[in-house]
Amino acid sequence: MDKELLRVYFIMGSNNTTRDPLTVLEEALQGGITLFQFREKGKNALKGKAKLDLAIKMKRLCHAYNIPFIVNDEVDLALEAKADGIHIGQDDEPLIHVKKRCPENWIYGVSATNELEARHAVQDGADYIGVGPVYGTNTKEDAKQPIGLKGIAEIRSIAGELPIVAIGGIKLGHVFNIRKAGADGVSVISGISHAEKVRQTAELFCNYSHFTASYS
Ligand SMILES: Nc1nc(C(F)(F)F)ncc1COP(=O)(O)OP(=O)(O)O
Ligand SMILES: [Mg+2]
């Protein structure tokens, strides 16, 4: 997997914005996000057909901008929506099982909070690791303790060439240090979905993330 895809990895569900989620997604795509994950869970999350319909509309929008569409947690939803990949956490269906029933060419992401989880993700053939939560977050109700920049560096040291993206409470001012700590990109939910100007904010995340890469 091209690690450039992880530069600015936007994640959103309908309950991460008070606006039309498709409008927010399109503005983020226009701002240059490099990857998108549909994460529909928590309070007021859509269910059933409404969730599938939104997933399919978001996928079509991502593909209009040549951006891959990833689904969080739900393998069956990802298969039904013909997504480009899946992101699974430590409490979700194990990657080994998921790979047995999903397309060979999918992008497979796994969450890791510590080195042991990261090692397992590498062994199980993940395409990237989502490392975090780096900072405190209000978005994920059951988030673990923040691991900070040190946590990124530790996982970087054992992940070898595997792309890693940082997640958890990330704001613009964090990007430089997160990239310097060894992450190939940043994952953002509310930092973009709740922004006054979504497109401009996405553009800034892209510029900061790109600049650090060239700087380092
Ligand atoms: N959704 C995620 N996406 C990423 C990504 F790498 F894509 F940025 N990293 C980590 C998570 C968190 O995944 P998980 O621990 O299963 O919790 P939840 O399902 O509530 O998101
Ligand atoms: Mg999950």
CSV table of C-alpha atoms and ligand atoms in Angstrom, one decimal:
chain,number,residue,atom,x,y,z
A,1,MET,CA,0.0,0.0,0.0
A,2,ASP,CA,1.3,3.5,-0.9
A,3,LYS,CA,2.0,5.2,2.5
A,4,GLU,CA,1.2,8.5,0.8
A,5,LEU,CA,-2.5,7.5,1.1
A,6,LEU,CA,-2.2,7.9,4.9
A,7,ARG,CA,-1.1,11.6,4.7
A,8,VAL,CA,-4.5,13.0,5.7
A,9,TYR,CA,-6.9,10.2,6.5
A,10,PHE,CA,-10.3,11.7,7.1
A,11,ILE,CA,-12.8,9.5,9.2
A,12,MET,CA,-16.4,10.5,9.6
A,13,GLY,CA,-20.0,9.2,10.3
A,14,SER,CA,-23.2,11.1,10.0
A,15,ASN,CA,-23.0,11.8,13.8
A,16,ASN,CA,-19.7,13.6,13.6
A,17,THR,CA,-21.3,16.7,12.0
A,18,THR,CA,-24.5,18.7,12.3
A,19,ARG,CA,-24.4,19.3,8.5
A,20,ASP,CA,-25.1,17.0,5.6
A,21,PRO,CA,-22.3,14.4,5.8
A,22,LEU,CA,-22.1,14.2,2.0
A,23,THR,CA,-21.4,17.9,1.8
A,24,VAL,CA,-18.8,17.8,4.5
A,25,LEU,CA,-17.1,14.8,2.8
A,26,GLU,CA,-17.1,16.6,-0.6
A,27,GLU,CA,-15.5,19.7,1.0
A,28,ALA,CA,-12.9,17.5,2.6
A,29,LEU,CA,-12.2,15.7,-0.7
A,30,GLN,CA,-11.9,19.1,-2.4
A,31,GLY,CA,-9.4,20.1,0.3
A,32,GLY,CA,-7.3,17.1,-0.7
A,33,ILE,CA,-7.8,14.4,1.9
A,34,THR,CA,-5.9,11.3,0.8
A,35,LEU,CA,-8.1,8.5,2.3
A,36,PHE,CA,-11.6,8.3,3.8
A,37,GLN,CA,-13.1,5.9,6.4
A,38,PHE,CA,-16.8,5.6,7.0
A,39,ARG,CA,-17.2,5.1,10.7
A,40,GLU,CA,-20.9,5.1,11.6
A,41,LYS,CA,-21.2,4.2,15.3
A,42,GLY,CA,-22.1,5.7,18.7
A,43,LYS,CA,-25.0,8.1,19.6
A,44,ASN,CA,-27.6,8.6,16.8
A,45,ALA,CA,-25.6,6.5,14.3
A,46,LEU,CA,-27.6,5.3,11.3
A,47,LYS,CA,-28.5,1.6,11.1
A,48,GLY,CA,-29.6,-0.9,8.5
A,49,LYS,CA,-30.6,0.4,5.0
A,50,ALA,CA,-30.0,4.1,5.8
A,51,LYS,CA,-26.4,3.2,6.8
A,52,LEU,CA,-25.8,1.2,3.7
A,53,ASP,CA,-27.3,3.9,1.5
A,54,LEU,CA,-25.1,6.6,3.0
A,55,ALA,CA,-22.0,4.3,2.7
A,56,ILE,CA,-22.7,3.8,-1.1
A,57,LYS,CA,-23.2,7.5,-1.7
A,58,MET,CA,-20.0,8.3,0.2
A,59,LYS,CA,-18.1,5.6,-1.7
A,60,ARG,CA,-19.3,7.1,-5.1
A,61,LEU,CA,-18.2,10.6,-3.9
A,62,CYS,CA,-14.7,9.3,-2.9
A,63,HIS,CA,-14.3,7.5,-6.2
A,64,ALA,CA,-15.3,10.7,-8.1
A,65,TYR,CA,-12.1,12.2,-6.5
A,66,ASN,CA,-10.1,9.0,-6.9
A,67,ILE,CA,-9.9,8.4,-3.2
A,68,PRO,CA,-10.3,4.9,-1.7
A,69,PHE,CA,-13.3,4.3,0.6
A,70,ILE,CA,-12.7,2.3,3.8
A,71,VAL,CA,-15.3,1.0,6.2
A,72,ASN,CA,-14.8,0.8,9.9
A,73,ASP,CA,-15.5,-2.4,11.9
A,74,GLU,CA,-18.3,-3.8,9.8
A,75,VAL,CA,-17.0,-6.4,7.3
A,76,ASP,CA,-20.5,-7.2,5.9
A,77,LEU,CA,-21.3,-3.6,5.3
A,78,ALA,CA,-17.9,-3.1,3.6
A,79,LEU,CA,-18.7,-6.1,1.3
A,80,GLU,CA,-22.2,-5.0,0.6
A,81,ALA,CA,-21.1,-1.4,-0.2
A,82,LYS,CA,-18.2,-2.8,-2.3
A,83,ALA,CA,-15.7,-0.8,-0.3
A,84,ASP,CA,-12.0,-0.6,-1.0
A,85,GLY,CA,-11.0,-1.9,2.4
A,86,ILE,CA,-11.7,-2.3,6.0
A,87,HIS,CA,-10.4,-1.0,9.3
A,88,ILE,CA,-10.6,-3.3,12.3
A,89,GLY,CA,-9.7,-2.7,16.0
A,90,GLN,CA,-8.5,-5.0,18.7
A,91,ASP,CA,-12.1,-5.8,19.7
A,92,ASP,CA,-13.3,-6.5,16.1
A,93,GLU,CA,-13.2,-9.6,14.0
A,94,PRO,CA,-9.6,-10.8,13.7
A,95,LEU,CA,-7.8,-9.8,10.6
A,96,ILE,CA,-6.9,-13.4,9.7
A,97,HIS,CA,-10.6,-14.3,9.6
A,98,VAL,CA,-11.6,-11.1,7.7
A,99,LYS,CA,-9.0,-11.7,5.0
A,100,LYS,CA,-10.4,-15.2,4.4
A,101,ARG,CA,-13.7,-13.7,3.2
A,102,CYS,CA,-12.7,-10.4,1.7
A,103,PRO,CA,-11.0,-9.4,-1.6
A,104,GLU,CA,-7.3,-9.9,-2.0
A,105,ASN,CA,-6.8,-6.4,-3.2
A,106,TRP,CA,-8.5,-4.6,-0.3
A,107,ILE,CA,-6.7,-2.2,2.0
A,108,TYR,CA,-6.6,-3.8,5.5
A,109,GLY,CA,-6.0,-1.5,8.4
A,110,VAL,CA,-5.6,-2.5,12.1
A,111,SER,CA,-5.6,-0.4,15.3
A,112,ALA,CA,-2.7,-0.7,17.7
A,113,THR,CA,-2.1,1.1,21.0
A,114,ASN,CA,1.1,-0.7,21.9
A,115,GLU,CA,4.0,-2.7,20.5
A,116,LEU,CA,2.5,-6.1,21.0
A,117,GLU,CA,-0.7,-5.2,19.1
A,118,ALA,CA,1.5,-3.6,16.4
A,119,ARG,CA,3.6,-6.8,16.1
A,120,HIS,CA,0.5,-8.9,15.6
A,121,ALA,CA,-0.8,-6.5,13.0
A,122,VAL,CA,2.4,-6.9,11.1
A,123,GLN,CA,2.4,-10.7,11.4
A,124,ASP,CA,-1.2,-10.9,10.3
A,125,GLY,CA,-0.5,-8.9,7.1
A,126,ALA,CA,-2.1,-5.5,7.8
A,127,ASP,CA,-1.5,-2.9,5.1
A,128,TYR,CA,-1.3,-0.1,7.7
A,129,ILE,CA,-1.6,0.4,11.4
A,130,GLY,CA,-3.7,3.1,13.1
A,131,VAL,CA,-1.7,4.1,16.1
A,132,GLY,CA,-3.3,5.8,19.0
A,133,PRO,CA,-5.1,7.4,20.6
A,134,VAL,CA,-2.2,9.9,20.6
A,135,TYR,CA,-4.1,12.6,22.5
A,136,GLY,CA,-7.4,12.6,24.4
A,137,THR,CA,-10.5,12.4,22.2
A,138,ASN,CA,-14.2,13.0,22.7
A,139,THR,CA,-15.1,11.3,19.4
A,140,LYS,CA,-14.5,7.7,20.5
A,141,GLU,CA,-16.5,6.9,23.7
A,142,ASP,CA,-14.4,3.9,24.7
A,143,ALA,CA,-11.0,5.3,23.8
A,144,LYS,CA,-7.9,4.0,25.7
A,145,GLN,CA,-5.3,6.1,27.5
A,146,PRO,CA,-3.4,8.4,25.2
A,147,ILE,CA,0.0,7.1,24.1
A,148,GLY,CA,1.5,10.5,23.1
A,149,LEU,CA,4.4,11.0,20.6
A,150,LYS,CA,6.4,8.4,22.5
A,151,GLY,CA,3.8,5.8,21.6
A,152,ILE,CA,4.1,6.6,18.0
A,153,ALA,CA,7.9,6.4,18.1
A,154,GLU,CA,7.8,3.0,19.9
A,155,ILE,CA,5.5,1.5,17.3
A,156,ARG,CA,7.4,3.1,14.5
A,157,SER,CA,10.5,1.3,15.7
A,158,ILE,CA,9.0,-2.2,15.4
A,159,ALA,CA,6.6,-1.7,12.4
A,160,GLY,CA,9.5,-1.7,10.0
A,161,GLU,CA,8.3,-0.4,6.6
A,162,LEU,CA,4.7,-0.9,7.4
A,163,PRO,CA,2.8,2.4,6.9
A,164,ILE,CA,1.5,3.8,10.2
A,165,VAL,CA,-1.1,6.6,10.7
A,166,ALA,CA,-1.6,8.4,14.0
A,167,ILE,CA,-5.1,8.9,15.4
A,168,GLY,CA,-6.8,10.5,18.4
A,169,GLY,CA,-7.5,14.1,19.2
A,170,ILE,CA,-5.2,15.4,16.4
A,171,LYS,CA,-5.3,19.1,15.5
A,172,LEU,CA,-3.4,21.1,13.0
A,173,GLY,CA,-0.7,22.1,15.5
A,174,HIS,CA,0.1,18.5,16.2
A,175,VAL,CA,0.9,17.4,12.7
A,176,PHE,CA,4.6,18.5,12.6
A,177,ASN,CA,5.6,16.6,15.7
A,178,ILE,CA,3.5,13.5,14.8
A,179,ARG,CA,5.2,13.2,11.5
A,180,LYS,CA,8.6,13.7,13.1
A,181,ALA,CA,7.8,11.0,15.6
A,182,GLY,CA,7.5,8.6,12.6
A,183,ALA,CA,3.9,8.5,11.5
A,184,ASP,CA,3.3,8.5,7.7
A,185,GLY,CA,0.2,10.6,8.2
A,186,VAL,CA,-2.6,11.7,10.5
A,187,SER,CA,-6.2,10.5,10.9
A,188,VAL,CA,-8.7,13.2,11.8
A,189,ILE,CA,-12.4,13.1,12.6
A,190,SER,CA,-13.7,16.2,14.5
A,191,GLY,CA,-10.6,18.3,13.6
A,192,ILE,CA,-12.1,18.4,10.1
A,193,SER,CA,-15.8,17.4,10.5
A,194,HIS,CA,-16.4,20.1,13.0
A,195,ALA,CA,-14.3,22.8,11.3
A,196,GLU,CA,-15.9,26.1,10.4
A,197,LYS,CA,-14.3,25.8,7.0
A,198,VAL,CA,-13.9,22.1,6.2
A,199,ARG,CA,-12.2,22.5,2.8
A,200,GLN,CA,-9.6,25.0,4.0
A,201,THR,CA,-8.9,23.0,7.1
A,202,ALA,CA,-8.4,19.8,5.1
A,203,GLU,CA,-6.1,21.8,2.8
A,204,LEU,CA,-4.0,23.0,5.8
A,205,PHE,CA,-3.7,19.4,7.2
A,206,CYS,CA,-2.5,18.3,3.8
A,207,ASN,CA,0.0,21.2,3.5
A,208,TYR,CA,1.3,20.6,7.0
A,209,SER,CA,1.6,16.9,6.5
A,210,HIS,CA,3.3,17.2,3.1
A,211,PHE,CA,5.7,19.9,4.4
A,212,THR,CA,6.9,17.8,7.3
A,213,ALA,CA,7.5,14.9,4.9
A,214,SER,CA,9.7,17.0,2.7
A,215,TYR,CA,11.3,18.7,5.7
A,216,SER,CA,12.3,15.4,7.4
B,1,LIG,N1,-11.3,3.6,13.5
B,1,LIG,C1,-10.0,3.7,13.5
B,1,LIG,N2,-9.3,4.1,12.4
B,1,LIG,C2,-7.9,4.2,12.5
B,1,LIG,C3,-7.2,4.6,11.2
B,1,LIG,F1,-6.0,4.0,11.2
B,1,LIG,F2,-7.9,4.3,10.2
B,1,LIG,F3,-7.0,5.9,11.3
B,1,LIG,N3,-7.2,3.9,13.6
B,1,LIG,C4,-7.9,3.5,14.7
B,1,LIG,C5,-9.3,3.4,14.7
B,1,LIG,C6,-10.0,3.0,16.0
B,1,LIG,O1,-10.5,1.7,15.7
B,1,LIG,P1,-11.1,0.8,16.9
B,1,LIG,O2,-10.1,0.7,17.9
B,1,LIG,O3,-11.7,-0.4,16.3
B,1,LIG,O4,-12.3,1.8,17.4
B,1,LIG,P2,-13.5,2.3,16.6
B,1,LIG,O5,-14.1,1.1,15.8
B,1,LIG,O6,-14.5,2.8,17.7
B,1,LIG,O7,-13.1,3.3,15.6
B,2,MG,MG,-13.4,-0.8,15.6
